[in-house]
Coordinates of C-alpha atoms and ligand atoms in Angstrom, one line a residue:
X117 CA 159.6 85.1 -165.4
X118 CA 159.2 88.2 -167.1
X119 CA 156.4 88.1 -170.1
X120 CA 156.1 91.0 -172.8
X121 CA 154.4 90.9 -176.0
X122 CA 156.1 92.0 -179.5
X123 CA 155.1 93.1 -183.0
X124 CA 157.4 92.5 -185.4
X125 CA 158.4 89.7 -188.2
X126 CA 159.3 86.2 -187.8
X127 CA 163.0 86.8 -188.7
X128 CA 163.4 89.8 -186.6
X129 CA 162.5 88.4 -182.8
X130 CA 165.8 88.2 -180.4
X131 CA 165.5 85.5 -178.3
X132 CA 167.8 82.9 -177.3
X133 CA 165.3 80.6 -178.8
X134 CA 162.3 81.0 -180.4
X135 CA 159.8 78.1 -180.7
X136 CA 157.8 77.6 -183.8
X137 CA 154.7 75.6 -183.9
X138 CA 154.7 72.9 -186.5
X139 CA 151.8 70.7 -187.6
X140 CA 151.2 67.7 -188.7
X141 CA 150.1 66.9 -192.0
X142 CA 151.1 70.3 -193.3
X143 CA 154.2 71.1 -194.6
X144 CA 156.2 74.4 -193.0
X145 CA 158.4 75.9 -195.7
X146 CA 159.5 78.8 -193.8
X147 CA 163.4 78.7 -192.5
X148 CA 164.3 75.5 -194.1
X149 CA 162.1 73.7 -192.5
X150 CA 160.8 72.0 -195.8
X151 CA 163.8 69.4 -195.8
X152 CA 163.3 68.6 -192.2
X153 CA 160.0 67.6 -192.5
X154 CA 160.5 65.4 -195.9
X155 CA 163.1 63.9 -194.9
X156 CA 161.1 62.6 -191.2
X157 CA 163.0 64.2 -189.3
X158 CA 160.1 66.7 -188.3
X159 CA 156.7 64.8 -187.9
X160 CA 154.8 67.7 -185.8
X161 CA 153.6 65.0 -183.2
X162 CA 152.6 66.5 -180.5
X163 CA 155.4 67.3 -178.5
X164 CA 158.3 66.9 -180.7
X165 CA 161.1 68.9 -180.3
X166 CA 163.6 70.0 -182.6
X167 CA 166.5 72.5 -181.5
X168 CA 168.4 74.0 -184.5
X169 CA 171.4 76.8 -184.1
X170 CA 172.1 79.6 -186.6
X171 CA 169.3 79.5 -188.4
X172 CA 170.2 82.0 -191.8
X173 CA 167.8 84.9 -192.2
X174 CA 167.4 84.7 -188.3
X175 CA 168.2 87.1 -185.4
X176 CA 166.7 84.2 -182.6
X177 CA 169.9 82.5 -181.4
X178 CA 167.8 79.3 -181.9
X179 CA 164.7 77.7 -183.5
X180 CA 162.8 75.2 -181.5
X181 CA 160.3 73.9 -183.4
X182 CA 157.7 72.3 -181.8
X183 CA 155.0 69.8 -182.9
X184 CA 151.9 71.1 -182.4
X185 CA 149.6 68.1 -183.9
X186 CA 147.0 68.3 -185.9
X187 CA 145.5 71.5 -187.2
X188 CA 141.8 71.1 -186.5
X189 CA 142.4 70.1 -182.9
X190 CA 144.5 73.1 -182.4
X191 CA 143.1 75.4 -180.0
X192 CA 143.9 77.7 -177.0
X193 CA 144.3 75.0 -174.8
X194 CA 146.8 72.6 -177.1
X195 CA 148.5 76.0 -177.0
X196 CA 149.0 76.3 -173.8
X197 CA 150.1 72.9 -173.5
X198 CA 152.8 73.7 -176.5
X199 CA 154.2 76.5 -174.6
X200 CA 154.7 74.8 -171.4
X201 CA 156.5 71.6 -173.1
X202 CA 158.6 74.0 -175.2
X203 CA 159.8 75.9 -172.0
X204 CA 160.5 72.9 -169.7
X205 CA 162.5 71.6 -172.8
X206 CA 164.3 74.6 -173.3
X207 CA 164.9 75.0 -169.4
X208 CA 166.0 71.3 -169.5
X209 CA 169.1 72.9 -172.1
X210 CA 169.8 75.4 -169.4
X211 CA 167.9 78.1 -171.9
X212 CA 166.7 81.1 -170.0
X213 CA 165.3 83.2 -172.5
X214 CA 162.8 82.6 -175.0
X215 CA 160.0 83.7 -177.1
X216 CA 157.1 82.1 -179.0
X217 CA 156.2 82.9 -182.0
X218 CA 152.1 83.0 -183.1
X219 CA 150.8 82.9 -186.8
X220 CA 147.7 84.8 -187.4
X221 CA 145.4 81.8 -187.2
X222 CA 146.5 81.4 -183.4
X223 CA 147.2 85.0 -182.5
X224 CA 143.6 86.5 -180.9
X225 CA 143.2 87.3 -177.2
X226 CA 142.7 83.4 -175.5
X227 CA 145.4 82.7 -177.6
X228 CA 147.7 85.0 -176.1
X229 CA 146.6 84.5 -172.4
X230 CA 147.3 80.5 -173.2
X231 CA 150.8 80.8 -174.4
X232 CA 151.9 83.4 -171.1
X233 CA 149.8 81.1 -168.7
X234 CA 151.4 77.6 -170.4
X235 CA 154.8 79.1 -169.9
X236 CA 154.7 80.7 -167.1
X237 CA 153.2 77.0 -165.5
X238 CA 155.7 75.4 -167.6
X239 CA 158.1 76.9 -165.7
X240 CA 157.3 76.2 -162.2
X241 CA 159.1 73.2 -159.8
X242 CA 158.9 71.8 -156.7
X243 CA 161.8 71.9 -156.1
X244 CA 161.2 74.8 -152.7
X245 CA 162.8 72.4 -150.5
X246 CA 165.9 71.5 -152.1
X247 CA 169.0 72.8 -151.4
X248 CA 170.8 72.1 -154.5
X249 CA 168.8 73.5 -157.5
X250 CA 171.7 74.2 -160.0
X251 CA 170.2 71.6 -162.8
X252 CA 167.2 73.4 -163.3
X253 CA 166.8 77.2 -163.7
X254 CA 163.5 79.4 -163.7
X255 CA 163.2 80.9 -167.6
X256 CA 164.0 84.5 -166.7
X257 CA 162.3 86.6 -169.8
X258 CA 159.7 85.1 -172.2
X259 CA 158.4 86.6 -175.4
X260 CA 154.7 86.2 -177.3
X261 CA 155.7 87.5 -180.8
X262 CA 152.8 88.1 -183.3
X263 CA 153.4 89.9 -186.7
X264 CA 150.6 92.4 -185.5
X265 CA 147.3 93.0 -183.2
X266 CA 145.4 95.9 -181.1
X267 CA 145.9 96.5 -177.6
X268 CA 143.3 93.8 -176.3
X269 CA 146.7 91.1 -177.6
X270 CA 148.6 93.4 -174.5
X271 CA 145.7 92.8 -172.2
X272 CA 145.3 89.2 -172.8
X273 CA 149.0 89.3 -172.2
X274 CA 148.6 90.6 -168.7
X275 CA 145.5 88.2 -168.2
X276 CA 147.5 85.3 -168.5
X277 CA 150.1 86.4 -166.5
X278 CA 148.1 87.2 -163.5
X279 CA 146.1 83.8 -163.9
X280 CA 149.5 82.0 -164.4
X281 CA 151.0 83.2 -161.5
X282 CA 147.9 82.7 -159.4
X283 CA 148.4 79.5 -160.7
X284 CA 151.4 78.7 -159.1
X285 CA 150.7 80.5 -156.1
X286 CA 148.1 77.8 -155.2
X287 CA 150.4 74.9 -156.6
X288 CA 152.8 76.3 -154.4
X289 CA 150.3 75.7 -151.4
X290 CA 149.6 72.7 -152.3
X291 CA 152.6 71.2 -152.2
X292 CA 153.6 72.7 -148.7
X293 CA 154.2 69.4 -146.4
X294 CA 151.6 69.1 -143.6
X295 CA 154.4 70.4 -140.6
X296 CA 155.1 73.1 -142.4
X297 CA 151.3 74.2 -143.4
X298 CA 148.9 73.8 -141.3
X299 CA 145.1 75.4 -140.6
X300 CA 146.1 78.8 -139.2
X301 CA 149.1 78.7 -141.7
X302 CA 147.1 78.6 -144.6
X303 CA 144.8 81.1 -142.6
X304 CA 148.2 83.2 -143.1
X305 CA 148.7 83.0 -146.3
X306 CA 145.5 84.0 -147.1
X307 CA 145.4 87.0 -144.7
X308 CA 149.1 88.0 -146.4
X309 CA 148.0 87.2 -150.1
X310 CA 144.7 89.8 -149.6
X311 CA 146.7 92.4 -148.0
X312 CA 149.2 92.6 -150.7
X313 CA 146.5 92.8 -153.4
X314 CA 143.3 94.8 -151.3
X315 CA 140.9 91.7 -150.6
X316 CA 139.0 91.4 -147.6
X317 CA 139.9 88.5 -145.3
X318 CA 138.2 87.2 -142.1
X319 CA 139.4 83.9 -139.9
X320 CA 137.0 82.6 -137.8
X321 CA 138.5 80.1 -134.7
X322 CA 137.5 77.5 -133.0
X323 CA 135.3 79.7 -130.4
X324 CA 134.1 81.7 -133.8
X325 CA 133.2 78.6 -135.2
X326 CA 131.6 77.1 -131.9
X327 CA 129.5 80.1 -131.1
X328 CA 127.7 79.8 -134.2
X329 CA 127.3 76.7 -134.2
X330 CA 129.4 74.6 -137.1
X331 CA 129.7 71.2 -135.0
X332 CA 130.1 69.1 -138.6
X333 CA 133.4 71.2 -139.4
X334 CA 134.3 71.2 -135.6
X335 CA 134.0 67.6 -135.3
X336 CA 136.9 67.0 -138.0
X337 CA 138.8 69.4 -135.7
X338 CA 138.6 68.0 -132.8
X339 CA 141.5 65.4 -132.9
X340 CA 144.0 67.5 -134.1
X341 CA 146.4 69.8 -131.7
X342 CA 146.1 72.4 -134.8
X343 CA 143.8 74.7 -134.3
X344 CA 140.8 74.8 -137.1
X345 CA 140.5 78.0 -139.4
X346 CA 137.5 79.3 -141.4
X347 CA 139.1 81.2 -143.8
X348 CA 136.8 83.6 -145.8
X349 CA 138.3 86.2 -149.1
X350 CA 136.0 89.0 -150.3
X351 CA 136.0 90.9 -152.9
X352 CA 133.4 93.6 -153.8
X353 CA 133.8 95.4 -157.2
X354 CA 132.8 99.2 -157.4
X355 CA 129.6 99.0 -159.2
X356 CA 128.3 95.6 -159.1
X357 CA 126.5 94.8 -162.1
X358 CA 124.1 91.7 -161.6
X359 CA 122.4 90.5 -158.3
X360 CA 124.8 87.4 -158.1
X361 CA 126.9 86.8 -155.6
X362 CA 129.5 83.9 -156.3
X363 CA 130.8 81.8 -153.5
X364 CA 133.7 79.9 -153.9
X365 CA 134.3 77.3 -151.2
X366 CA 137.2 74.8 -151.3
X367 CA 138.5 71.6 -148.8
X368 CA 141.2 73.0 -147.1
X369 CA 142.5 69.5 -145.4
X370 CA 145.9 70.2 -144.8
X371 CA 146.3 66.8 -144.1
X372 CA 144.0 63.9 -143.9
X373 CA 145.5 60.7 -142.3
X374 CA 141.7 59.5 -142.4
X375 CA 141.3 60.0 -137.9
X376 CA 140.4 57.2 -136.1
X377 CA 138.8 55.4 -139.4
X378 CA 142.8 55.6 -140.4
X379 CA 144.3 55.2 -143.6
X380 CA 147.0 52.6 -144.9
X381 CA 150.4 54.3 -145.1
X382 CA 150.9 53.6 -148.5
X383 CA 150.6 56.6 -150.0
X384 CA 149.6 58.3 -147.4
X385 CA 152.5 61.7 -147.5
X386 CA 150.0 62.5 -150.6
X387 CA 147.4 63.9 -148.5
X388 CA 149.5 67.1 -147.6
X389 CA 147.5 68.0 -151.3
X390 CA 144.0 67.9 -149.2
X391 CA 143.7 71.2 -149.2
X392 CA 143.9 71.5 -153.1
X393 CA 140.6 73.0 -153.6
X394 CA 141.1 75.1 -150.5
X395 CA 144.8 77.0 -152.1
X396 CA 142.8 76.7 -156.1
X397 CA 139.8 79.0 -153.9
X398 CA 142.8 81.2 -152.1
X399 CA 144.5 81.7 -155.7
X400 CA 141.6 82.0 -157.4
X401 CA 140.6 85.1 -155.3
X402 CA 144.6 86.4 -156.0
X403 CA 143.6 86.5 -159.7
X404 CA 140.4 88.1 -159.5
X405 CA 141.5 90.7 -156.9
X406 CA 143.8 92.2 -160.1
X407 CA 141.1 91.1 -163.0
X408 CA 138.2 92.7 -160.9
X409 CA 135.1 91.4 -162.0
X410 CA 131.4 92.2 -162.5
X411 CA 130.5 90.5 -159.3
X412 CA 130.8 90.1 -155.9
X413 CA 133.2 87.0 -155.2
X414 CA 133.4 85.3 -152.2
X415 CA 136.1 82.2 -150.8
X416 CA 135.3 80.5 -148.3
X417 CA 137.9 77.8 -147.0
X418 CA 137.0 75.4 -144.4
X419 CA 140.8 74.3 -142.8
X420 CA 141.7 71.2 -140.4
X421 CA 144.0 68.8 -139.7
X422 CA 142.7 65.3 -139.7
X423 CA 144.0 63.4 -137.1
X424 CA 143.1 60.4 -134.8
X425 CA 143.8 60.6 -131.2
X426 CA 142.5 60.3 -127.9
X427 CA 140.3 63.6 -128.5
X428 CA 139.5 62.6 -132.0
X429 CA 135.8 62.3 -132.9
X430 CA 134.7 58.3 -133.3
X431 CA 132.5 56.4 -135.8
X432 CA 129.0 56.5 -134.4
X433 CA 129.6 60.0 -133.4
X434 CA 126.7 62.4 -134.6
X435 CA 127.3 65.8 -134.5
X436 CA 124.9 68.9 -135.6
X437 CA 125.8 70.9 -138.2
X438 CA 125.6 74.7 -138.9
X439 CA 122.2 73.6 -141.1
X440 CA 120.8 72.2 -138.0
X441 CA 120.8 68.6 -139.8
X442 CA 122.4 66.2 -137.6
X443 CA 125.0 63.7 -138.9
X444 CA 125.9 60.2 -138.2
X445 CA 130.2 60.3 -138.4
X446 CA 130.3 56.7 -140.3
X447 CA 133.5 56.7 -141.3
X448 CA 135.9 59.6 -140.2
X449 CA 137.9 59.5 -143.0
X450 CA 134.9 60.8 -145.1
X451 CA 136.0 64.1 -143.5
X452 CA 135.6 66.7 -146.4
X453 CA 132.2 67.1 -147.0
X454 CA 131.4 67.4 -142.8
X455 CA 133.6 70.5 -142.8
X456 CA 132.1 71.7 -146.5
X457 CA 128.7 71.2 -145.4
X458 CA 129.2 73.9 -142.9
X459 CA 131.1 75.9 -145.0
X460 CA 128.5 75.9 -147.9
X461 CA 125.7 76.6 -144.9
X462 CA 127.8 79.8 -143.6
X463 CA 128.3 80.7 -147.6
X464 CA 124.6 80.9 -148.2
X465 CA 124.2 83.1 -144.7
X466 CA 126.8 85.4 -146.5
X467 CA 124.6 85.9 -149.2
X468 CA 126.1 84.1 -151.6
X469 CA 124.0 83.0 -154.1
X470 CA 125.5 81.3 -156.6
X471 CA 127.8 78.2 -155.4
X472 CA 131.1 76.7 -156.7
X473 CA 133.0 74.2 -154.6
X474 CA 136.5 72.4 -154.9
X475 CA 137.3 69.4 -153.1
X476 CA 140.1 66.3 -153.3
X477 CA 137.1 64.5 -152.3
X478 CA 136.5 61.3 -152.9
X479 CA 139.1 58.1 -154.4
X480 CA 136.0 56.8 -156.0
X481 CA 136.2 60.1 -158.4
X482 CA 139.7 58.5 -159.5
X483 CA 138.2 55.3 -160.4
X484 CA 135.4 56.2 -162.6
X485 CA 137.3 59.1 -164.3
X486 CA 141.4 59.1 -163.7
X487 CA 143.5 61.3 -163.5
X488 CA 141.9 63.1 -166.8
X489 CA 138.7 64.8 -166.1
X490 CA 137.4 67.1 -162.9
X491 CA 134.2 65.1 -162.0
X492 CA 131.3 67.7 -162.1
X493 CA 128.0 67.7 -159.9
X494 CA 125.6 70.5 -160.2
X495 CA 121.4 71.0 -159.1
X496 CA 121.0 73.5 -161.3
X497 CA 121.9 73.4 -165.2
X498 CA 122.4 77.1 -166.0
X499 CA 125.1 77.2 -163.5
X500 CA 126.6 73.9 -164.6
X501 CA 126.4 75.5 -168.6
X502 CA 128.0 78.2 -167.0
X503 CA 131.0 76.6 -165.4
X504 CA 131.4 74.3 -168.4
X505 CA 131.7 77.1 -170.4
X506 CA 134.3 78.3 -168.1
X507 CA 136.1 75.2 -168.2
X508 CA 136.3 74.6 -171.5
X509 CA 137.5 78.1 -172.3
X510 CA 140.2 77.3 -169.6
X511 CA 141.5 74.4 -170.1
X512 CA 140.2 72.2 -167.3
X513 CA 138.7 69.0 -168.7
X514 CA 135.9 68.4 -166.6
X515 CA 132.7 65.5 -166.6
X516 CA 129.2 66.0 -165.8
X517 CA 127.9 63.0 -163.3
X518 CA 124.5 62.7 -161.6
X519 CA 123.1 63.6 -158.8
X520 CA 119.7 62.2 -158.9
X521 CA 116.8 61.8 -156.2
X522 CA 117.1 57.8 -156.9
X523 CA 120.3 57.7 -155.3
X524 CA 119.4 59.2 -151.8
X525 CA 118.7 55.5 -150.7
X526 CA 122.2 55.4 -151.1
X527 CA 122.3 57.3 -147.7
X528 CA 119.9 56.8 -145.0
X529 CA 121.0 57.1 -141.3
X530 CA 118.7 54.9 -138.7
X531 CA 120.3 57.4 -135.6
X532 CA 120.8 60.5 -137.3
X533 CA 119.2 62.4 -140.2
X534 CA 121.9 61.1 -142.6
X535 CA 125.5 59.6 -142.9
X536 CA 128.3 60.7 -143.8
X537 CA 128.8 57.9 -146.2
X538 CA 126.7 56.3 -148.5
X539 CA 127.2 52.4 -149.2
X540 CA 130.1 50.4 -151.2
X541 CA 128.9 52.0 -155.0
X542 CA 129.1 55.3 -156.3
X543 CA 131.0 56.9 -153.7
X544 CA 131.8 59.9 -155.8
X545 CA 128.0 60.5 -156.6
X546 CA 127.0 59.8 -152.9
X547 CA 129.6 62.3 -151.7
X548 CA 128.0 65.0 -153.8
X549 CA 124.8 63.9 -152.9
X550 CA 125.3 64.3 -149.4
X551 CA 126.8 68.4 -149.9
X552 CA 123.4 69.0 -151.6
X553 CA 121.6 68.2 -149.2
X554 CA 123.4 71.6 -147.1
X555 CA 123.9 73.1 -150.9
X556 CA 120.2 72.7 -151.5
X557 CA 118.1 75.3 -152.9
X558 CA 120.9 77.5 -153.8
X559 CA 122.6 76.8 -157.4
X560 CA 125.3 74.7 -156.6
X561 CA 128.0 73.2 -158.4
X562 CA 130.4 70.4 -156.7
X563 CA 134.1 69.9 -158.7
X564 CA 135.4 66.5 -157.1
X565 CA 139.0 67.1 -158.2
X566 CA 140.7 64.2 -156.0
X567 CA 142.0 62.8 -159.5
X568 CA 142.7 65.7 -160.8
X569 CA 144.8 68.5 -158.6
X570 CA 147.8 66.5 -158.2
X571 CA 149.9 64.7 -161.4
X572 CA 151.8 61.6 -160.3
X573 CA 154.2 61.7 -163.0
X574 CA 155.7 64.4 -164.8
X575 CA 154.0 66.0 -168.5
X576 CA 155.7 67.1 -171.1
X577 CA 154.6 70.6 -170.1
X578 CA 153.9 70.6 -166.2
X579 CA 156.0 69.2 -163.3
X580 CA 155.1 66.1 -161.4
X581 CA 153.0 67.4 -158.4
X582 CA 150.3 69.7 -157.7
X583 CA 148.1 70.8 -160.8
X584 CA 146.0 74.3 -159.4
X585 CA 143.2 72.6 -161.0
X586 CA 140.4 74.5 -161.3
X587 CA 142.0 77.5 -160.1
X588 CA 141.1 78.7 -164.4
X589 CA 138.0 77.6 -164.3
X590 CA 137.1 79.7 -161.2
X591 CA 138.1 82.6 -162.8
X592 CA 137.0 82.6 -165.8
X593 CA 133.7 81.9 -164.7
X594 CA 133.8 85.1 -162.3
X595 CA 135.3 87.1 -165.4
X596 CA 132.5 86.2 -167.7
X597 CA 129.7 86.5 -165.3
X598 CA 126.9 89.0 -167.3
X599 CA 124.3 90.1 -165.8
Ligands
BES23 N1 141.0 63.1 -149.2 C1 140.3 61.9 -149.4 C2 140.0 61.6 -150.9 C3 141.2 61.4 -151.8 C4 141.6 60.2 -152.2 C5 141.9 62.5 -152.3 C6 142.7 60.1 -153.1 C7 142.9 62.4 -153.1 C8 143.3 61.2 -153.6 C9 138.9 61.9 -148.7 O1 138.9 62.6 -147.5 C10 138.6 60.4 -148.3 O2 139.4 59.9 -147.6 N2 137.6 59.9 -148.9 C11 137.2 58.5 -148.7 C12 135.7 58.5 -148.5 C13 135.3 57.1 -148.0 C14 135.7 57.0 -146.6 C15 133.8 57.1 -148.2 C16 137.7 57.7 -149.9 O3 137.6 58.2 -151.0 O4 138.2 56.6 -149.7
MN24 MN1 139.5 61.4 -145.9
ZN25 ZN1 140.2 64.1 -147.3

């Protein structure tokens, strides 16, 4: 999709449709509108779509108007949502070119970025693997039209497109199917993705990984015939300008059939997605290598296949970490936070010192927060005000939860200094609790996005599938680091 940004009146934009934003409780006059909306036909739920042709005074082909909702909940992220249901409708009418048009009141920088980034996600399908994709075609140009604005509008145009993309670049990842994406491929990817836009990347391998000592990650490992991968992104701006050091570290399960302590098999194709926060950590660091921030960034991406098999590690196994804590392998389908523990260990021996990780990493996230918000986990609250800052300028709903001393009893190992899973409650808090203890004393942040990087069914504005969740967030908080 190609994105510009134009200056110019309403009545002048040529496009083969041009959506319009209409509200709720507030009638639009302009282009004959009026009638529409007294007569019903035009509500400006959010969502609604109305396709007109020939509208006089116009040079647009079309007029989509879309509902928009009510005015004081309009913001950058309802925008962004707008702009992705008006281009999956217009794609849905075989409409490849189109152009949005913002009024002042939703026409600054964030505003901009939103409407790019929701069309540009809008846009994307899973639809890789099929060989007949003639019903849907990709939106080839899309306009941002504004009556007028500096050069920062241009820049937030570019912003959004690089995010957007990024975006769909991990989505893409995500969605790859276990056989054809496994450790080392993802390790691939990363390697090829760095190259093309200057980022350091480093693999470590299983003798890597041995020598130094990571027996928690290796453990996962073991059972698979796929070879493990510790996948780790740099990127070094010219003249840092704080002390931090952010370290982004993300699950990169590429599939998780839960090893020996097996899962059912209903439902079970879904876990190709177990290396959501893994690709969000991989696209995250695409974004940034073309945004450059302030700060030293750092990805770090723990990648395995879980499997169960005659080498595969047992419950009752312990196994000694990178930290030097020994764990007691419960229940081998608690996989993610043994290979994160190492992984947020090795992150603080980079010098990281400020922590962010994303993991699909718990069911019991799902249950106390659907499919809605990212759960949140955090020792330290200036980070967490930080990243929720982030989030909510991005667009990533996300929930703070505990992680209190009083729930270490949760987690007590007789054999080994603790378990890898804590008892029948809680399991999303005890799951976080147990990556503090290898987080611990560096500011740490946990994003448990099980519920959250992968929609079952379709929205108005986004494909059924993978989500790139928090893949914004990330960035944004790396982009508004000050010193
Ligand atoms: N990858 C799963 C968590 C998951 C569940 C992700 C649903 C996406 C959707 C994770 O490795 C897992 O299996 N967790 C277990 C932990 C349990 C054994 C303590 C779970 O949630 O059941
Ligand atoms: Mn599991
Ligand atoms: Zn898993």
């Amino acid at each position: 999709m190609r994105v510009s940004l134009q200056r110019q009146p309403i009545e002048e934009v040529q496009t083969d449709a041009l959506v319009l934003l209409v509200f709720q409780d507030r009638r639009e006059d302009r282009l004959g509108l009026g009638e529409l909306g007294d007569a019903g036909e035009i509500t400006g739920k959010p969502f609604e779509t109305t396709l007109l042709h020939n509208v006089p005074g116009m040079r647009a082909k079309r007029l989509l108007a879309l509902g928009a909702g009510k005015p004081p909940k309009f913001n950058a992220a309802e925008l962004r949502r707008a702009a992705g249901a008006a281009i999956r409708h217009l794609k849905s009418k075989s409409i490849t070119d189109a152009a949005i048009w913002l009024d002042a009141a939703q026409s600054g920088a964030d505003d901009v970025s939103a409407a790019v980034e929701g069309a540009i996600l809008g846009d994307f399908e899973t639809d890789r693997y099929k060989t007949d994709k003639k019903d849907v075609k990709p939106v080839e140009r899309f306009t941002v039209a504004v009556a007028e604005g500096g050069p920062h509008l241009d820049a937030a145009l570019e912003r959004g497109r690089i995010i957007a993309e990024a975006q769909n670049f991990t989505r893409e990842l995500a969605n790859e199917p276990a056989n054809r994406l496994t450790p080392m491929g993802l390790a691939g990817h990363a390697r090829r993705m760095a190259e093309q836009f200057g980022l350091e990347c480093e693999v470590l391998d299983r003798d890597r990984m041995a020598q130094l000592g990571m027996g928690s990650l290796l453990g996962v490992a073991i059972g698979s015939a796929e070879p493990p991968a510790l996948i780790v992104l740099r990127y070094r701006p010219a003249s840092p300008s704080a002390a931090a050091h952010l370290g982004l570290v993300g699950k990169g399960v590429t599939f998780d059939t839960g090893g020996i302590s097996i899962k059912p098999a209903d439902g079970m194709e879904k876990m190709k997605y177990d290396m959501a926060g893994g690709a969000a950590a991989i696209g995250a660091m695409r974004a940034l290598a073309q945004l450059k921030p302030a700060i030293p960034v750092t990805a770090l991406i723990p990648a395995v296949e879980n499997m169960p098999g005659s080498r595969a590690q047992r419950p009752g196994d312990i196994v000694t970490s990178l930290s030097g804590k020994t764990i007691e392998v419960i229940n081998t389908d608690a996989e993610g936070r043994l290979i994160l523990a190492d992984a947020l260990t090795y992150a603080q021996k980079l010098g990281c010192t400020h922590l962010v990780d994303a993991a699909t990493l718990t069911g019991a996230v799902v249950v106390a927060l659907g499919h809605i918000h990212v759960g949140l986990f955090a020792n330290d609250d200036a980070l967490r005000e930080r990243v929720m800052l982030a989030a909510r300028a991005a667009g990533d709903k996300m929930w703070h939860m505990p992680v209190d001393d009083d729930y270490k009893d949760y987690l007590k190992s007789v054999f080994a200094d603790i378990p890898n899973v804590g008892g029948r409650y809680g399991g999303a808090v005890t799951a976080a609790m147990f990556l503090k203890e290898f987080a611990d004393p560096t500011p740490w942040i946990h994003l448990d996005i099980a519920g959250t990087a992968w929609l079952d069914d379709a929205k108005p504005f986004l494909a059924k599938g993978p989500t790139g969740v928090p893949l914004r967030t990330m960035v944004r908080l790396a982009m508004d680091w000050q010193a």
